Tab-separated table of C-alpha atoms and ligand atoms in Angstrom:
chain	number	residue	atom	x	y	z
A	765	UNK	CA	137.388	-103.900	14.610
A	766	UNK	CA	136.494	-103.422	18.162
A	767	UNK	CA	136.241	-100.047	19.633
A	768	UNK	CA	139.399	-100.160	21.843
A	769	UNK	CA	138.504	-99.032	26.156
A	770	UNK	CA	140.655	-95.554	26.414
A	771	UNK	CA	142.210	-96.198	30.333
A	772	UNK	CA	144.327	-93.516	31.566
A	773	UNK	CA	146.640	-95.752	33.786
A	774	UNK	CA	147.945	-93.621	36.796
A	775	UNK	CA	149.978	-96.173	39.051
A	776	UNK	CA	151.187	-93.373	41.567
A	777	UNK	CA	153.662	-94.492	44.130
A	778	UNK	CA	154.912	-97.531	46.141
A	779	UNK	CA	152.867	-100.954	45.570
A	780	UNK	CA	150.891	-98.698	43.602
A	781	UNK	CA	153.071	-99.278	40.624
A	782	UNK	CA	153.386	-103.023	41.410
A	783	UNK	CA	149.573	-103.678	41.339
A	784	UNK	CA	148.656	-101.105	38.529
A	785	UNK	CA	151.175	-103.263	36.490
A	786	UNK	CA	149.649	-106.651	37.534
A	787	UNK	CA	146.154	-105.384	36.718
A	788	UNK	CA	146.864	-104.396	33.286
A	789	UNK	CA	148.472	-107.637	32.743
A	790	UNK	CA	145.647	-109.101	33.293
A	791	UNK	CA	143.002	-107.062	31.667
A	792	UNK	CA	145.331	-107.806	28.512
A	793	UNK	CA	144.972	-111.543	29.286
A	794	UNK	CA	141.020	-110.956	29.169
A	795	UNK	CA	140.811	-108.571	26.155
A	796	UNK	CA	142.696	-111.784	24.295
A	797	UNK	CA	139.892	-114.193	25.792
A	798	UNK	CA	137.396	-111.732	25.277
A	799	UNK	CA	138.065	-110.404	22.002
A	800	UNK	CA	138.093	-106.583	23.567
A	801	UNK	CA	140.808	-104.063	22.957
A	802	UNK	CA	142.154	-101.503	25.519
A	803	UNK	CA	144.636	-98.953	25.087
A	804	UNK	CA	146.736	-97.552	28.321
A	805	UNK	CA	147.878	-94.443	28.478
A	806	UNK	CA	150.504	-94.203	31.278
A	807	UNK	CA	151.035	-91.097	33.585
A	808	UNK	CA	154.183	-90.763	35.801
A	809	UNK	CA	152.313	-88.366	38.100
A	810	UNK	CA	152.917	-88.938	41.698
A	811	UNK	CA	155.838	-88.522	44.792
A	812	UNK	CA	158.362	-88.790	42.480
A	813	UNK	CA	156.670	-86.637	40.817
A	814	UNK	CA	156.305	-83.745	42.730
A	815	UNK	CA	160.043	-84.132	43.702
A	816	UNK	CA	160.757	-83.061	40.491
A	817	UNK	CA	158.684	-80.475	39.504
A	818	UNK	CA	157.093	-79.445	43.068
A	819	UNK	CA	153.166	-80.983	41.838
A	820	UNK	CA	152.222	-84.449	41.997
A	821	UNK	CA	150.464	-83.658	38.409
A	822	UNK	CA	150.663	-81.075	35.851
A	823	UNK	CA	148.637	-78.292	35.210
A	824	UNK	CA	146.968	-79.259	32.050
A	825	UNK	CA	146.445	-83.208	33.506
A	826	UNK	CA	142.751	-83.289	34.122
A	827	UNK	CA	142.534	-82.061	29.995
A	828	UNK	CA	145.097	-85.038	29.302
A	829	UNK	CA	142.443	-87.642	30.615
A	830	UNK	CA	138.971	-86.157	30.304
A	831	UNK	CA	138.494	-87.921	26.892
A	832	UNK	CA	139.731	-91.432	28.445
A	833	UNK	CA	136.594	-93.879	29.028
A	834	UNK	CA	138.245	-94.522	32.467
A	835	UNK	CA	141.217	-94.004	34.912
A	836	UNK	CA	142.958	-96.840	36.592
A	837	UNK	CA	144.723	-95.453	39.794
A	838	UNK	CA	147.390	-97.153	42.210
A	839	UNK	CA	148.074	-95.091	45.212
A	840	UNK	CA	149.513	-91.878	46.799
A	841	UNK	CA	151.985	-91.462	49.549
A	842	UNK	CA	155.285	-91.151	50.073
A	843	UNK	CA	157.465	-91.124	53.748
A	844	UNK	CA	159.117	-87.845	52.426
A	845	UNK	CA	156.128	-85.955	51.697
A	846	UNK	CA	153.184	-84.758	53.816
A	847	UNK	CA	149.750	-86.935	53.023
A	848	UNK	CA	147.499	-83.883	52.738
A	849	UNK	CA	149.694	-82.749	50.087
A	850	UNK	CA	150.120	-86.680	48.122
A	851	UNK	CA	146.223	-86.915	48.579
A	852	UNK	CA	144.997	-82.978	48.035
A	853	UNK	CA	147.425	-83.345	44.684
A	854	UNK	CA	146.414	-86.187	42.693
A	855	UNK	CA	143.656	-88.165	44.215
A	856	UNK	CA	141.220	-85.217	44.899
A	857	UNK	CA	142.872	-83.504	42.265
A	858	UNK	CA	140.954	-85.444	40.410
A	859	UNK	CA	137.844	-87.094	41.931
A	860	UNK	CA	136.613	-83.189	42.801
A	861	UNK	CA	137.092	-81.805	39.356
A	862	UNK	CA	135.325	-84.831	37.983
A	863	UNK	CA	132.857	-84.781	40.401
A	864	UNK	CA	133.241	-88.578	40.975
A	865	UNK	CA	130.876	-87.974	43.889
A	866	UNK	CA	130.067	-91.531	44.510
A	867	UNK	CA	132.400	-93.796	45.796
A	868	UNK	CA	131.605	-97.380	45.504
A	869	UNK	CA	132.892	-100.294	47.759
A	870	UNK	CA	131.710	-103.834	47.286
A	871	UNK	CA	132.859	-106.147	50.283
A	872	UNK	CA	132.311	-109.753	50.648
A	873	UNK	CA	134.465	-113.247	51.807
A	874	UNK	CA	136.303	-114.143	48.630
A	875	UNK	CA	137.094	-118.210	48.350
A	876	UNK	CA	139.574	-119.518	50.393
A	877	UNK	CA	139.478	-116.502	52.692
A	878	UNK	CA	138.801	-116.623	56.275
A	879	UNK	CA	137.381	-113.408	57.996
A	880	UNK	CA	138.244	-112.496	61.314
A	881	UNK	CA	135.067	-112.564	62.457
A	882	UNK	CA	134.408	-116.718	64.345
A	883	UNK	CA	130.533	-116.936	62.475
A	884	UNK	CA	131.392	-115.503	59.051
A	885	UNK	CA	132.046	-118.105	56.745
A	886	UNK	CA	131.450	-115.933	53.564
A	887	UNK	CA	127.294	-115.769	52.873
A	888	UNK	CA	126.784	-113.836	56.006
A	889	UNK	CA	128.701	-110.923	54.331
A	890	UNK	CA	128.002	-109.301	51.372
A	891	UNK	CA	127.572	-105.584	51.344
A	892	UNK	CA	127.827	-102.381	49.214
A	893	UNK	CA	129.341	-99.202	51.107
A	894	UNK	CA	128.317	-95.751	49.037
A	895	UNK	CA	130.592	-93.371	50.204
A	896	UNK	CA	129.936	-89.431	49.491
A	897	UNK	CA	132.878	-88.534	47.690
A	898	UNK	CA	132.480	-84.867	46.932
A	899	UNK	CA	131.694	-82.803	50.209
A	900	UNK	CA	130.894	-83.259	53.713
A	901	UNK	CA	134.384	-83.407	56.016
A	902	UNK	CA	136.117	-83.512	53.366
A	903	UNK	CA	135.276	-80.337	51.395
A	904	UNK	CA	137.807	-78.741	52.024
A	905	UNK	CA	136.531	-75.972	53.771
A	906	UNK	CA	138.320	-74.629	56.596
A	907	UNK	CA	141.017	-72.452	57.618
A	908	UNK	CA	143.935	-71.895	60.089
A	909	UNK	CA	145.090	-68.535	61.883
A	910	UNK	CA	148.014	-67.309	63.961
A	911	UNK	CA	150.028	-70.284	63.484
A	912	UNK	CA	152.632	-71.484	65.843
A	913	UNK	CA	150.956	-68.305	68.308
A	914	UNK	CA	149.330	-69.171	71.573
A	915	UNK	CA	146.059	-68.144	69.647
A	916	UNK	CA	146.464	-70.100	66.994
A	917	UNK	CA	142.731	-71.325	65.544
A	918	UNK	CA	142.360	-74.167	63.328
A	919	UNK	CA	138.800	-75.595	61.734
A	920	UNK	CA	137.930	-78.007	59.217
A	921	UNK	CA	134.253	-77.335	58.555
A	922	UNK	CA	131.719	-80.297	57.303
A	923	UNK	CA	129.793	-78.809	54.276
A	924	UNK	CA	126.780	-80.876	53.258
A	925	UNK	CA	124.608	-79.505	50.577
A	926	UNK	CA	121.256	-80.134	49.521
A	927	UNK	CA	121.911	-80.912	46.039
A	928	UNK	CA	124.944	-83.277	47.099
A	929	UNK	CA	122.927	-85.460	49.549
A	930	UNK	CA	119.669	-86.046	47.169
A	931	UNK	CA	122.428	-87.635	44.947
A	932	UNK	CA	123.971	-89.549	46.740
A	933	UNK	CA	120.590	-90.674	48.464
A	934	UNK	CA	119.534	-91.310	44.773
A	935	UNK	CA	122.561	-93.588	44.108
A	936	UNK	CA	122.266	-95.095	46.987
A	937	UNK	CA	118.803	-96.259	47.247
A	938	UNK	CA	118.754	-97.410	43.049
A	939	UNK	CA	121.885	-99.698	43.439
A	940	UNK	CA	120.046	-101.053	46.491
A	941	UNK	CA	116.971	-101.618	44.508
A	942	UNK	CA	119.409	-103.581	41.574
A	943	UNK	CA	120.662	-106.228	44.326
A	944	UNK	CA	118.813	-108.998	45.488
A	945	UNK	CA	117.912	-107.865	49.259
A	946	UNK	CA	116.846	-104.400	47.845
A	947	UNK	CA	118.073	-103.531	51.493
A	948	UNK	CA	119.559	-100.226	52.959
A	949	UNK	CA	120.997	-98.579	55.808
A	950	UNK	CA	121.635	-95.283	56.098
A	951	UNK	CA	124.509	-94.417	58.717
A	952	UNK	CA	124.476	-90.829	60.179
A	953	UNK	CA	125.408	-89.099	63.618
A	954	UNK	CA	122.483	-86.516	64.160
A	955	UNK	CA	121.914	-87.224	67.448
A	956	UNK	CA	125.004	-85.297	68.190
A	957	UNK	CA	125.567	-83.121	65.246
A	958	UNK	CA	122.515	-81.186	64.673
A	959	UNK	CA	122.866	-78.946	61.359
A	960	UNK	CA	124.044	-80.960	58.712
A	961	UNK	CA	123.724	-84.422	60.080
A	962	UNK	CA	119.935	-84.111	60.962
A	963	UNK	CA	119.264	-82.383	56.850
A	964	UNK	CA	120.887	-85.587	55.890
A	965	UNK	CA	118.514	-87.740	57.664
A	966	UNK	CA	115.233	-85.774	56.248
A	967	UNK	CA	116.908	-85.942	52.695
A	968	UNK	CA	116.929	-89.970	53.165
A	969	UNK	CA	113.361	-89.870	54.235
A	970	UNK	CA	112.241	-87.954	51.019
A	971	UNK	CA	114.230	-90.190	48.814
A	972	UNK	CA	113.390	-93.049	50.166
A	973	UNK	CA	109.468	-92.282	49.177
A	974	UNK	CA	110.615	-92.561	45.361
A	975	UNK	CA	111.798	-96.434	46.063
A	976	UNK	CA	108.866	-97.839	47.627
A	977	UNK	CA	110.383	-101.426	46.501
A	978	UNK	CA	113.643	-100.416	49.039
A	979	UNK	CA	113.708	-101.478	52.692
A	980	UNK	CA	116.119	-99.058	54.674
A	981	UNK	CA	117.126	-98.190	57.988
A	982	UNK	CA	118.986	-95.715	59.652
A	983	UNK	CA	122.251	-96.283	62.072
A	984	UNK	CA	124.230	-94.173	64.198
A	985	UNK	CA	127.700	-94.605	63.026
A	986	UNK	CA	128.762	-95.904	66.193
A	987	UNK	CA	126.609	-98.598	66.468
A	988	UNK	CA	127.097	-99.258	62.951
A	989	UNK	CA	130.576	-100.700	63.894
A	990	UNK	CA	129.013	-103.151	66.438
A	991	UNK	CA	126.339	-104.119	63.768
A	992	UNK	CA	129.073	-104.680	61.234
A	993	UNK	CA	131.243	-106.644	63.603
A	994	UNK	CA	128.342	-108.744	65.033
A	995	UNK	CA	125.374	-108.963	63.280
A	996	UNK	CA	127.218	-108.216	59.455
A	997	UNK	CA	124.296	-110.694	57.916
A	998	UNK	CA	121.801	-107.577	58.351
A	999	UNK	CA	123.751	-105.516	56.076
A	1000	UNK	CA	123.331	-105.365	52.292
A	1001	UNK	CA	123.709	-101.406	50.786
A	1002	UNK	CA	125.019	-98.666	52.999
A	1003	UNK	CA	125.292	-95.038	52.484
A	1004	UNK	CA	127.227	-92.742	54.603
A	1005	UNK	CA	129.066	-89.811	54.926
A	1006	UNK	CA	132.728	-88.757	53.425
A	1007	UNK	CA	134.348	-89.254	56.871
A	1008	UNK	CA	131.972	-91.827	57.719
A	1009	UNK	CA	132.571	-94.624	54.935
A	1010	UNK	CA	136.035	-93.576	54.738
A	1011	UNK	CA	136.344	-95.364	58.328
A	1012	UNK	CA	133.606	-97.979	57.840
A	1013	UNK	CA	135.360	-99.374	54.821
A	1014	UNK	CA	138.715	-99.992	56.025
A	1015	UNK	CA	136.800	-101.427	58.754
A	1016	UNK	CA	134.490	-103.525	56.344
A	1017	UNK	CA	138.073	-104.462	54.345
A	1018	UNK	CA	139.356	-106.118	57.505
A	1019	UNK	CA	136.534	-107.934	58.342
A	1020	UNK	CA	136.820	-109.215	54.632
A	1021	UNK	CA	140.382	-110.692	55.107
A	1022	UNK	CA	142.755	-108.165	54.050
A	1023	UNK	CA	143.041	-104.490	52.925
A	1024	UNK	CA	145.383	-105.969	49.686
A	1025	UNK	CA	141.822	-107.493	48.387
A	1026	UNK	CA	139.653	-104.530	48.943
A	1027	UNK	CA	138.323	-102.445	45.746
A	1028	UNK	CA	136.510	-99.379	45.130
A	1029	UNK	CA	135.397	-97.355	42.267
A	1030	UNK	CA	134.917	-93.047	42.182
A	1031	UNK	CA	131.917	-92.894	39.789
A	1032	UNK	CA	130.584	-89.683	38.104
A	1033	UNK	CA	127.440	-91.463	37.390
A	1034	UNK	CA	125.900	-89.061	34.919
A	1035	UNK	CA	129.072	-89.586	33.083
A	1036	UNK	CA	130.126	-86.342	32.035
A	1037	UNK	CA	133.590	-87.024	33.299
A	1038	UNK	CA	135.662	-90.454	33.695
A	1039	UNK	CA	135.354	-92.272	36.231
A	1040	UNK	CA	138.301	-93.851	38.636
A	1041	UNK	CA	138.988	-97.450	39.864
A	1042	UNK	CA	141.709	-97.976	42.183
A	1043	UNK	CA	142.471	-100.517	45.380
A	1044	UNK	CA	141.327	-99.158	48.839
A	1045	UNK	CA	144.612	-100.036	49.827
A	1046	UNK	CA	147.239	-97.367	50.090
A	1047	UNK	CA	151.112	-97.363	49.032
A	1048	UNK	CA	152.538	-99.560	51.877
A	1049	UNK	CA	155.767	-98.401	51.747
A	1050	UNK	CA	156.681	-101.360	54.433
A	1051	UNK	CA	156.734	-103.336	51.867
A	1052	UNK	CA	157.491	-101.587	48.341
A	1053	UNK	CA	160.130	-103.675	46.091
A	1054	UNK	CA	159.614	-106.920	47.512
A	1055	UNK	CA	157.133	-108.598	45.230
A	1056	UNK	CA	154.613	-109.167	47.710
A	1057	UNK	CA	152.136	-106.587	47.517
A	1058	UNK	CA	148.483	-108.714	47.220
A	1059	UNK	CA	147.159	-107.469	43.490
A	1060	UNK	CA	144.063	-109.027	44.148
A	1061	UNK	CA	142.049	-105.684	45.546
A	1062	UNK	CA	143.136	-104.086	41.872
A	1063	UNK	CA	142.142	-107.179	39.999
A	1064	UNK	CA	138.348	-106.829	41.774
A	1065	UNK	CA	139.023	-103.015	40.990
A	1066	UNK	CA	139.045	-104.429	37.373
A	1067	UNK	CA	136.141	-106.125	37.128
A	1068	UNK	CA	134.443	-102.303	38.420
A	1069	UNK	CA	136.211	-100.634	35.497
A	1070	UNK	CA	134.970	-103.447	32.842
A	1071	UNK	CA	131.179	-102.972	34.860
A	1072	UNK	CA	131.369	-99.494	34.070
A	1073	UNK	CA	132.562	-99.807	30.536
A	1074	UNK	CA	129.458	-102.185	29.765
A	1075	UNK	CA	131.811	-105.121	29.691
A	1076	UNK	CA	129.668	-107.105	32.217
A	1077	UNK	CA	130.622	-110.685	30.500
A	1078	UNK	CA	134.699	-109.722	31.068
A	1079	UNK	CA	134.164	-108.552	34.591
A	1080	UNK	CA	132.361	-111.743	35.129
A	1081	UNK	CA	134.749	-114.078	33.517
A	1082	UNK	CA	137.695	-111.968	35.687
A	1083	UNK	CA	135.462	-112.361	39.146
A	1084	UNK	CA	135.425	-116.241	38.132
A	1085	UNK	CA	139.210	-116.195	37.831
A	1086	UNK	CA	139.899	-113.823	40.825
A	1087	UNK	CA	137.872	-116.483	42.943
A	1088	UNK	CA	139.369	-119.574	41.776
A	1089	UNK	CA	142.400	-118.245	42.769
A	1090	UNK	CA	141.670	-117.118	46.432
A	1091	UNK	CA	140.234	-120.660	47.050
A	1092	UNK	CA	143.705	-121.517	46.816
A	1093	UNK	CA	145.785	-121.212	49.982
A	1094	UNK	CA	149.433	-121.565	48.200
A	1095	UNK	CA	148.275	-118.343	46.033
A	1096	UNK	CA	148.170	-115.980	49.131
A	1097	UNK	CA	150.273	-113.500	49.318
A	1098	UNK	CA	151.926	-112.701	53.272
A	1099	UNK	CA	149.206	-110.337	54.095
A	1100	UNK	CA	146.479	-112.981	54.066
A	1101	UNK	CA	149.245	-115.146	55.768
A	1102	UNK	CA	150.736	-117.080	52.453
A	1103	UNK	CA	153.360	-116.906	50.654
A	1104	UNK	CA	153.089	-116.160	47.292
A	1105	UNK	CA	154.369	-113.215	45.313
A	1106	UNK	CA	152.074	-110.475	43.436
A	1107	UNK	CA	153.774	-112.184	40.042
A	1108	UNK	CA	152.768	-115.737	41.207
A	1109	UNK	CA	149.129	-115.001	41.944
A	1110	UNK	CA	149.208	-112.710	38.621
A	1111	UNK	CA	150.426	-115.625	36.895
A	1112	UNK	CA	147.545	-117.940	38.616
A	1113	UNK	CA	144.225	-115.351	37.480
A	1114	UNK	CA	146.255	-115.253	33.715
A	1115	UNK	CA	145.615	-118.799	33.650
A	1116	UNK	CA	142.593	-118.848	35.259
A	1117	UNK	CA	141.256	-116.351	32.793
A	1118	UNK	CA	142.962	-118.640	29.578
A	1119	UNK	CA	141.771	-121.922	30.994
A	1120	UNK	CA	137.865	-120.693	32.198
A	1121	UNK	CA	135.684	-122.164	28.898
A	1122	UNK	CA	132.400	-120.822	30.279
B	1302	NAI	P1	148.692	-98.808	53.681
B	1302	NAI	O1	146.998	-99.219	52.731
B	1302	NAI	O2	149.393	-98.340	52.343
B	1302	NAI	O3	148.892	-99.994	54.384
B	1302	NAI	C1	148.385	-100.335	55.362
B	1302	NAI	C2	148.831	-101.878	55.568
B	1302	NAI	O4	148.515	-103.289	54.626
B	1302	NAI	C3	150.643	-101.699	55.637
B	1302	NAI	O5	150.967	-102.877	56.350
B	1302	NAI	C4	150.432	-102.559	54.052
B	1302	NAI	O6	151.480	-103.189	54.210
B	1302	NAI	C5	148.987	-103.490	54.280
B	1302	NAI	N1	148.856	-103.411	52.595
B	1302	NAI	C6	148.002	-102.390	52.183
B	1302	NAI	N2	147.861	-103.278	50.682
B	1302	NAI	C7	148.440	-104.013	50.920
B	1302	NAI	C8	148.536	-105.089	49.246
B	1302	NAI	N3	148.053	-104.986	47.836
B	1302	NAI	N4	149.252	-106.201	49.917
B	1302	NAI	C9	150.093	-106.770	51.042
B	1302	NAI	N5	149.895	-105.629	51.966
B	1302	NAI	C10	149.226	-104.777	52.013
B	1302	NAI	O7	148.051	-97.435	54.393
B	1302	NAI	P2	148.927	-96.400	55.456
B	1302	NAI	O8	150.398	-97.456	55.731
B	1302	NAI	O9	148.567	-95.871	56.336
B	1302	NAI	O10	149.263	-95.693	54.496
B	1302	NAI	C11	150.630	-95.495	53.587
B	1302	NAI	C12	150.845	-94.167	52.240
B	1302	NAI	O11	149.483	-94.700	51.492
B	1302	NAI	C13	150.529	-93.061	53.538
B	1302	NAI	O12	151.227	-91.843	52.467
B	1302	NAI	C14	148.937	-92.518	52.817
B	1302	NAI	O13	148.722	-90.985	52.467
B	1302	NAI	C15	148.647	-93.511	51.467
B	1302	NAI	N6	147.388	-93.677	51.732
B	1302	NAI	C16	146.872	-93.719	50.045
B	1302	NAI	C17	145.548	-94.138	49.482
B	1302	NAI	C18	145.321	-93.882	48.099
B	1302	NAI	O14	146.055	-93.605	47.467
B	1302	NAI	N7	143.787	-93.903	48.000
B	1302	NAI	C19	144.848	-94.904	50.535
B	1302	NAI	C20	145.588	-95.253	51.652
B	1302	NAI	C21	146.460	-94.430	52.329
B	1303	MG	MG1	141.014	-94.785	53.635
């Protein structure tokens, strides 16, 4: 009897529902092909839950998913609920207590996808961005006083700790070392921010000494946007703060063809808590219910989840199926300039999994 992988599915809002349903179908097909078992427990947390209960998830929600092997998350956000309520009420309410401090975002140009960069055909752009996911600019430190009065004051304080910076640097250097080029770029802004970002740079240099086989360099975040656009082939693994990587990874997703393709993993490397896997995109209410959400970002996300679950063979099979499907422009959804539906792309990936005799 194969031990099942217990997955907590949290589709959330908007197209999150559509792409997670597609992702589960694909994982079931993969399980059949690879002799794996998944059990999916579904949680209806999100904006609809908020309208009924006044909270995005129940008070004992974390306890309900704490013992799962992984969390498969769609997106949160609705037009009638403020974004800071949905984001802090659900996504960050899971990431932070489960200490998923490493947010890993692979980017490359899949077969059949055209990059907006004129000189990039594919191999020139193959990156993994590591985002610090527990502190920094999104630590939630700050406050607002004298609301609405002329003397109103509001602060969002970026908070960096030596422990927090050292652990993300170690994670990024180790990841860089596991990739063929062993190349890491540390993104910073220590010219303008002369306290925390200077400490960030110092700790990067200290941790680098533990990884003599990794070549690394440092780049100011503004210059980084130019380098990503003009010299993408000079980058491989990238580490950046919570805010910087948030922005750079949306740029990376756009350069790789579409936000609808991009995957991400929120990892607790020590495995004290479950890690969470989600497409980068949001709930996309402009296309919700139309059946045209691109599920590829969710499928790619599922490969990251399979790797984390110790199923690299299944992850590789799923990635081959994804690449077979993206290679065929008749299976591109509208965000990629095509006319395919979520249903057609999902069916094609399932067929590719079944038909792959490797
Ligand atoms: P978004 O990612 O939802 O959409 C941006 C644009 O990309 C839209 O035009 C959308 O149609 C398109 N798009 C996104 N994913 C797609 C897919 N899979 N297939 C085809 N097209 C796709 O970002 P937006 O519009 O800024 O935010 C909408 C809501 O989502 C907001 O409430 C926001 O707070 C939330 N959000 C949630 C995230 C999360 O849960 N991790 C991440 C980003 C946004
Ligand atoms: Mg973002």
